[in-house]
GROMACS .gro file of C-alpha atoms in nm:
model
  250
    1UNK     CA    1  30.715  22.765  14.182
    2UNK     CA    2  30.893  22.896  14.483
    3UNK     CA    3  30.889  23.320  14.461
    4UNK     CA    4  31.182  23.476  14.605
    5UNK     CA    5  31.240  23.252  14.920
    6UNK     CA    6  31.449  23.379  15.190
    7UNK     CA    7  31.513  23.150  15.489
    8UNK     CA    8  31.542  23.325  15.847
    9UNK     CA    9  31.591  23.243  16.223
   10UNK     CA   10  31.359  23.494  16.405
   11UNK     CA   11  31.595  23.315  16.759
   12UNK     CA   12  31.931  23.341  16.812
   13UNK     CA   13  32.024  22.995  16.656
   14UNK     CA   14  31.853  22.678  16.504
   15UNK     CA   15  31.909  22.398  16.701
   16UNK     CA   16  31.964  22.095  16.510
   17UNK     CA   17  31.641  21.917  16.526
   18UNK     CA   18  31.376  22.233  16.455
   19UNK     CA   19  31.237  22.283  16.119
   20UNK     CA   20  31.320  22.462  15.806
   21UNK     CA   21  31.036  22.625  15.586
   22UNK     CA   22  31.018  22.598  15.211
   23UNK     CA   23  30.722  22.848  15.123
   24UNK     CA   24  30.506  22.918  14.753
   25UNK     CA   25  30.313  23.123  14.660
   26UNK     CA   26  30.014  23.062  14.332
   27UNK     CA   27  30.145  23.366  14.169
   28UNK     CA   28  30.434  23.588  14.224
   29UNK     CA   29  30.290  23.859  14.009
   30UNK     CA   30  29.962  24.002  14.003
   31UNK     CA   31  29.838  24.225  13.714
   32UNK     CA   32  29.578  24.483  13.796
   33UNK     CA   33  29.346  24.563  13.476
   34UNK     CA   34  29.097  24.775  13.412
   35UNK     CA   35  28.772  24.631  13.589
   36UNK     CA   36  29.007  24.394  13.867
   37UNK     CA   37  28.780  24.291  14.072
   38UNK     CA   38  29.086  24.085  14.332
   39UNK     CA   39  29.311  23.764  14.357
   40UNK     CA   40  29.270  23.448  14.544
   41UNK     CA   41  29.603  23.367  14.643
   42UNK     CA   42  29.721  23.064  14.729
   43UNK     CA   43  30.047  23.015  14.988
   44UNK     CA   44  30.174  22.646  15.072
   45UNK     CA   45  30.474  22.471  15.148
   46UNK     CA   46  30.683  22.234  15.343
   47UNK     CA   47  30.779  22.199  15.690
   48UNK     CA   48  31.121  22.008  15.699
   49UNK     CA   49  31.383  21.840  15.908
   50UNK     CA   50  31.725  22.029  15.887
   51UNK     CA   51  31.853  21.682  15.710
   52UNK     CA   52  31.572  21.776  15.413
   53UNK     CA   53  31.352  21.502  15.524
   54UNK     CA   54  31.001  21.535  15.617
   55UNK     CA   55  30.930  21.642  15.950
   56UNK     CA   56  30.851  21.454  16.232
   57UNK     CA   57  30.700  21.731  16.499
   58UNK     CA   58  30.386  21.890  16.579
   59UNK     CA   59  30.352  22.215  16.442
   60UNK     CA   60  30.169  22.536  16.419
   61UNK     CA   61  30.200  22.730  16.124
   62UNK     CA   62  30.064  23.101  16.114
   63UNK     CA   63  30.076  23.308  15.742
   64UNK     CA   64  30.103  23.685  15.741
   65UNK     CA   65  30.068  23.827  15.427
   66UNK     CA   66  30.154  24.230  15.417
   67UNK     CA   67  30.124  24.527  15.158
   68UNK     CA   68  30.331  24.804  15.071
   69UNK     CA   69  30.416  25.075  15.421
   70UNK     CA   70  30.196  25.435  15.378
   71UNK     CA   71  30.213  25.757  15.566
   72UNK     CA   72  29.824  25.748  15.650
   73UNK     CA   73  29.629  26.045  15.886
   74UNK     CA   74  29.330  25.959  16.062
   75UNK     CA   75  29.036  26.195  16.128
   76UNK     CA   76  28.808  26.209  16.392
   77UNK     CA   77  28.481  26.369  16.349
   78UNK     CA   78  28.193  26.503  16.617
   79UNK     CA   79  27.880  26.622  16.568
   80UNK     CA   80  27.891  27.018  16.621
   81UNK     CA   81  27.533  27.223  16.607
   82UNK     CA   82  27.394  26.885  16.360
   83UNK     CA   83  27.716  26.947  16.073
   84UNK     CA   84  27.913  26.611  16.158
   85UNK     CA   85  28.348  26.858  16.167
   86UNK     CA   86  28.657  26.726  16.208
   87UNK     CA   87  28.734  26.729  16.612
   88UNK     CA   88  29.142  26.587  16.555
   89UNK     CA   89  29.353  26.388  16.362
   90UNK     CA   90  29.656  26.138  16.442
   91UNK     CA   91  29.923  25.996  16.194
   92UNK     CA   92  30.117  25.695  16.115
   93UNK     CA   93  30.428  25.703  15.952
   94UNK     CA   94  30.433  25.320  15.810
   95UNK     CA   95  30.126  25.159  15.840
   96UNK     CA   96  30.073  24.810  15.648
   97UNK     CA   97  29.871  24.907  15.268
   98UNK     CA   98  29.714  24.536  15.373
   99UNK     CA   99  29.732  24.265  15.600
  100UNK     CA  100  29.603  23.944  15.647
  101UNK     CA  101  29.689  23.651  15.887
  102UNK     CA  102  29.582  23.291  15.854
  103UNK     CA  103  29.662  23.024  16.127
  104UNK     CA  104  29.614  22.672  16.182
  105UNK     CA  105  29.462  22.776  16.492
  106UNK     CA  106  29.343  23.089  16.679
  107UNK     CA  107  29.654  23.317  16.744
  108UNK     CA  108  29.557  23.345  17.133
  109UNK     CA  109  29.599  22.950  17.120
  110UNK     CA  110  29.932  22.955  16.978
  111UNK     CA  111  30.141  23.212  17.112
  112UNK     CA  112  30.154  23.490  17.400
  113UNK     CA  113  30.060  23.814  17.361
  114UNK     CA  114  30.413  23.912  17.392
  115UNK     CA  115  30.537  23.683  17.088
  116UNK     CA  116  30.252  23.802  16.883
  117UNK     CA  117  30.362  24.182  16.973
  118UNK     CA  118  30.729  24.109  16.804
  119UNK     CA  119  30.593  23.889  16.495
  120UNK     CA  120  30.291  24.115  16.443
  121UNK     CA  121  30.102  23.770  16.464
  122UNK     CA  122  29.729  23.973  16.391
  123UNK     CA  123  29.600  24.286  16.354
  124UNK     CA  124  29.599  24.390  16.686
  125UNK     CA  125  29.943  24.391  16.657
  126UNK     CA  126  30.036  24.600  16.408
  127UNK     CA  127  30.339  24.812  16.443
  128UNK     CA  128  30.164  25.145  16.259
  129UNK     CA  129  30.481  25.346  16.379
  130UNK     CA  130  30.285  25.637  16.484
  131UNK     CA  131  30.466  26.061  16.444
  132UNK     CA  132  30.391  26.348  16.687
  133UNK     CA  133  30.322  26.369  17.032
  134UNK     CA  134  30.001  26.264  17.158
  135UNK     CA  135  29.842  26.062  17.490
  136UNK     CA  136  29.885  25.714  17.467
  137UNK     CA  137  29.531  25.639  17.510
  138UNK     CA  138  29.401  25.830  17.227
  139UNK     CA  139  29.711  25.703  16.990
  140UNK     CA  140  29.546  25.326  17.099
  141UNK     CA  141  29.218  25.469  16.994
  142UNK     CA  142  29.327  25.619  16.668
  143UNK     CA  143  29.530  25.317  16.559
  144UNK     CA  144  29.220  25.118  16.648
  145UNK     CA  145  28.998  25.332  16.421
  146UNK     CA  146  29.212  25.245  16.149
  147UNK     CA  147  29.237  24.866  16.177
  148UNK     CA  148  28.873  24.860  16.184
  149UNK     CA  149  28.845  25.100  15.888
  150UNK     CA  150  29.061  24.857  15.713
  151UNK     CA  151  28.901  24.563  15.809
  152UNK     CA  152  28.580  24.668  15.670
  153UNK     CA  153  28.693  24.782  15.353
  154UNK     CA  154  28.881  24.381  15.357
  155UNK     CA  155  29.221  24.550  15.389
  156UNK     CA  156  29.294  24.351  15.722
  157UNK     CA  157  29.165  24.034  15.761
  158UNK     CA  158  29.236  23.729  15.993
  159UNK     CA  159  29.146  23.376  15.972
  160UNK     CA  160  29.251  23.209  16.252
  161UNK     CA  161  29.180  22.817  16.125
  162UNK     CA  162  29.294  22.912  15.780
  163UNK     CA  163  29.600  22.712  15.729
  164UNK     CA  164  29.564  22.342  15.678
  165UNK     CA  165  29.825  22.067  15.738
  166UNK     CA  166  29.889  21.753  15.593
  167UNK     CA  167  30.077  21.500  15.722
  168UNK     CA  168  30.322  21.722  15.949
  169UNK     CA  169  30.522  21.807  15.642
  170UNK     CA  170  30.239  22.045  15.355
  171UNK     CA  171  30.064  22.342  15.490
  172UNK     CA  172  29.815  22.577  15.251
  173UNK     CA  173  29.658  22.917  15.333
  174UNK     CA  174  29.425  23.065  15.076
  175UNK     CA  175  29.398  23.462  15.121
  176UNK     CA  176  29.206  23.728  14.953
  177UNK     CA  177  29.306  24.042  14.799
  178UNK     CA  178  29.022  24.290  14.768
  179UNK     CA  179  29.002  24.451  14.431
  180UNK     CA  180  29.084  24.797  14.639
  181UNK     CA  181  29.446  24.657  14.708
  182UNK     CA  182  29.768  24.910  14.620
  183UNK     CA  183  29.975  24.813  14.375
  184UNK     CA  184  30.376  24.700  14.516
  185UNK     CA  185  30.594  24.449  14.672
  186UNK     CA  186  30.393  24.228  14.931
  187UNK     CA  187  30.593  23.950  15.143
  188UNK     CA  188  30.427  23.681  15.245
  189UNK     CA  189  30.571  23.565  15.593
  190UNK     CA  190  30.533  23.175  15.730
  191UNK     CA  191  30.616  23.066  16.117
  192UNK     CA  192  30.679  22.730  16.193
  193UNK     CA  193  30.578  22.724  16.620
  194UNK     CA  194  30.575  22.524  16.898
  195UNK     CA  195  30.504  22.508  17.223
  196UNK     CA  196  30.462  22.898  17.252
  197UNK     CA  197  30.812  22.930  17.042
  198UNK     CA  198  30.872  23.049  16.704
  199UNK     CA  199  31.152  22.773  16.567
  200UNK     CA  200  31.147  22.910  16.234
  201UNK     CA  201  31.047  23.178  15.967
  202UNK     CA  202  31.071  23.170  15.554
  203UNK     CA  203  30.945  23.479  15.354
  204UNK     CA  204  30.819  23.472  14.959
  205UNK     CA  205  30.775  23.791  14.802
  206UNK     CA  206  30.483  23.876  14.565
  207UNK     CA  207  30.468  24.184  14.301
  208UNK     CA  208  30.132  24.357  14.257
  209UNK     CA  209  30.103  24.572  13.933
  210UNK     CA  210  29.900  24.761  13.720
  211UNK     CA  211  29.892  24.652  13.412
  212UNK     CA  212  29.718  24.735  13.051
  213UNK     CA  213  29.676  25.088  12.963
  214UNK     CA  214  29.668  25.233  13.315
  215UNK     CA  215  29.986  25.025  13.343
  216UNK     CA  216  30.121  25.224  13.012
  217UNK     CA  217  29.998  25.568  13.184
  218UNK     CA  218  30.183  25.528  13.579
  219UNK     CA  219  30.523  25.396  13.367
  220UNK     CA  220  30.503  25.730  13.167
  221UNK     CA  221  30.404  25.917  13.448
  222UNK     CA  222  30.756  25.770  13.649
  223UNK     CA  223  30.993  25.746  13.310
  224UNK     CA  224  30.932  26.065  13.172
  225UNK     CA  225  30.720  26.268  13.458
  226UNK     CA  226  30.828  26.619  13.302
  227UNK     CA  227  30.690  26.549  12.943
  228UNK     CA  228  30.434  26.374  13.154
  229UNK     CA  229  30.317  26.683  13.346
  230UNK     CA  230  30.347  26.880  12.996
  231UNK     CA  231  30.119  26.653  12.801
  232UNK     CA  232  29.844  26.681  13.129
  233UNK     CA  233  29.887  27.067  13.161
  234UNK     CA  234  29.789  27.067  12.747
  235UNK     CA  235  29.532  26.797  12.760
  236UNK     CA  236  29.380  27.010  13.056
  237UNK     CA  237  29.397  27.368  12.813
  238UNK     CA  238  29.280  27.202  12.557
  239UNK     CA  239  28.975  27.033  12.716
  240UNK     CA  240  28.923  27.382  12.827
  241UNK     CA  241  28.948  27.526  12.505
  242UNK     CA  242  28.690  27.276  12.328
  243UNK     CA  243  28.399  27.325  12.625
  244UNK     CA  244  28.404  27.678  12.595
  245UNK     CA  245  28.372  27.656  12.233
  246UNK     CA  246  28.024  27.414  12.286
  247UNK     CA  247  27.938  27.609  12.570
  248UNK     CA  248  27.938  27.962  12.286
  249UNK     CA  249  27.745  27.814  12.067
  250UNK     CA  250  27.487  27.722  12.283
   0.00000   0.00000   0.00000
């Protein structure tokens, strides 16, 4: 099943003997339950000849697989007289919910640093679109701090080796979502390279939702957020209302 495939040239032109993509993914929807504990997803697809037939080059292929954008602030803390305090802070306007990269071989092998910068070919590439004004050197540390806060909690992962080809023509990628992922649209974005060059690009999209009662609860929350807020604000009183009566009687 192909999920929402959408063909691009990431160069000026296609020239008539580089590849097209044809990209999958496993599942195009993901439900998040009560007690999710993540997704193995599986991306493949075909490398082909602009005439449809299998193709004939040698190719890399590189898989980047990104999350809903966030507004996120990092802290940084010191140690003041032994209590650990927050020393400053830095924020990103649109930095990637996840992101994970899997290539058929390391990235540095592949491509330049400059074509990685443009493709955001890893996560040291990451465009985290940072707000404010503050020294370059300590925006570089800050947006390190958070890539490596996100890679531990498996929110940014590389695998360079990860993609597998068959025969020129099939590539797979199998990539992990942690069961900490946020729910949204995720696109999962395939380069066909050579030589350096990215000849071609094809994108699948991928909808991760909660589903079950929580599910029930956030659509409420959206559809009808005024009776929504009512409902909490009377839950809340009434909670209220029922401890205070145990608490009397005690």
């Amino acid at each position: 099943m192909i999920a929402g495939v959408t063909l691009a040239a990431p160069i000026p032109a296609l020239a008539q003997n580089e590849p097209l993509l044809v990209p999958a993914v496993s599942q195009s929807r993901i439900e998040v339950r009560q007690g999710f504990t993540g997704a193995r997803l599986l991306l493949y697809g075909a490398v082909m000849d602009p005439g449809g037939v299998r193709s004939t080059g040698n190719y890399d292929i590189i898989v980047v697989l990104k999350g809903p954008t966030q507004a996120v602030r990092i802290r940084e803390k010191e140690r003041i007289v032994g209590i650990w305090a927050n020393a400053g802070s830095s924020d990103f306007r649109s930095a990637p919910s996840f992101f994970a990269v899997a290539s058929s071989r390391p990235i540095g092998e592949i491509v330049d640093e400059r074509t990685a910068a443009i493709y955001e070919l890893g996560t040291d590439f990451i465009q985290l679109s940072p707000s404010g004004t503050i020294d370059p050197d300590e925006q570089a540390r800050y947006a390190q701090g958070l890539v490596e806060l996100r890679r531990r909690q498996g929110l940014y992962q590389e695998n360079p080796g990860g993609v597998r080809i068959a025969e020129k023509v099939l590539y797979q990628a199998r990539i992990n979502l942690p069961s900490n992922v946020v729910t949204g649209r995720y696109t999962a974005e395939t380069f066909a390279v050579s030589r350096g060059r990215v000849l071609a690009s094809a994108t699948a999209r991928i909808e991760v939702v909660k589903a079950g009662l929580e599910g029930q609860v956030v659509t409420a929350s959206q559809r009808w957020s005024f009776f929504y807020g009512l409902g909490a604000i009377a839950l809340s009183l009434a909670m209220g209302w029922i401890a205070g009566r145990l608490f009397a009687r005690g």
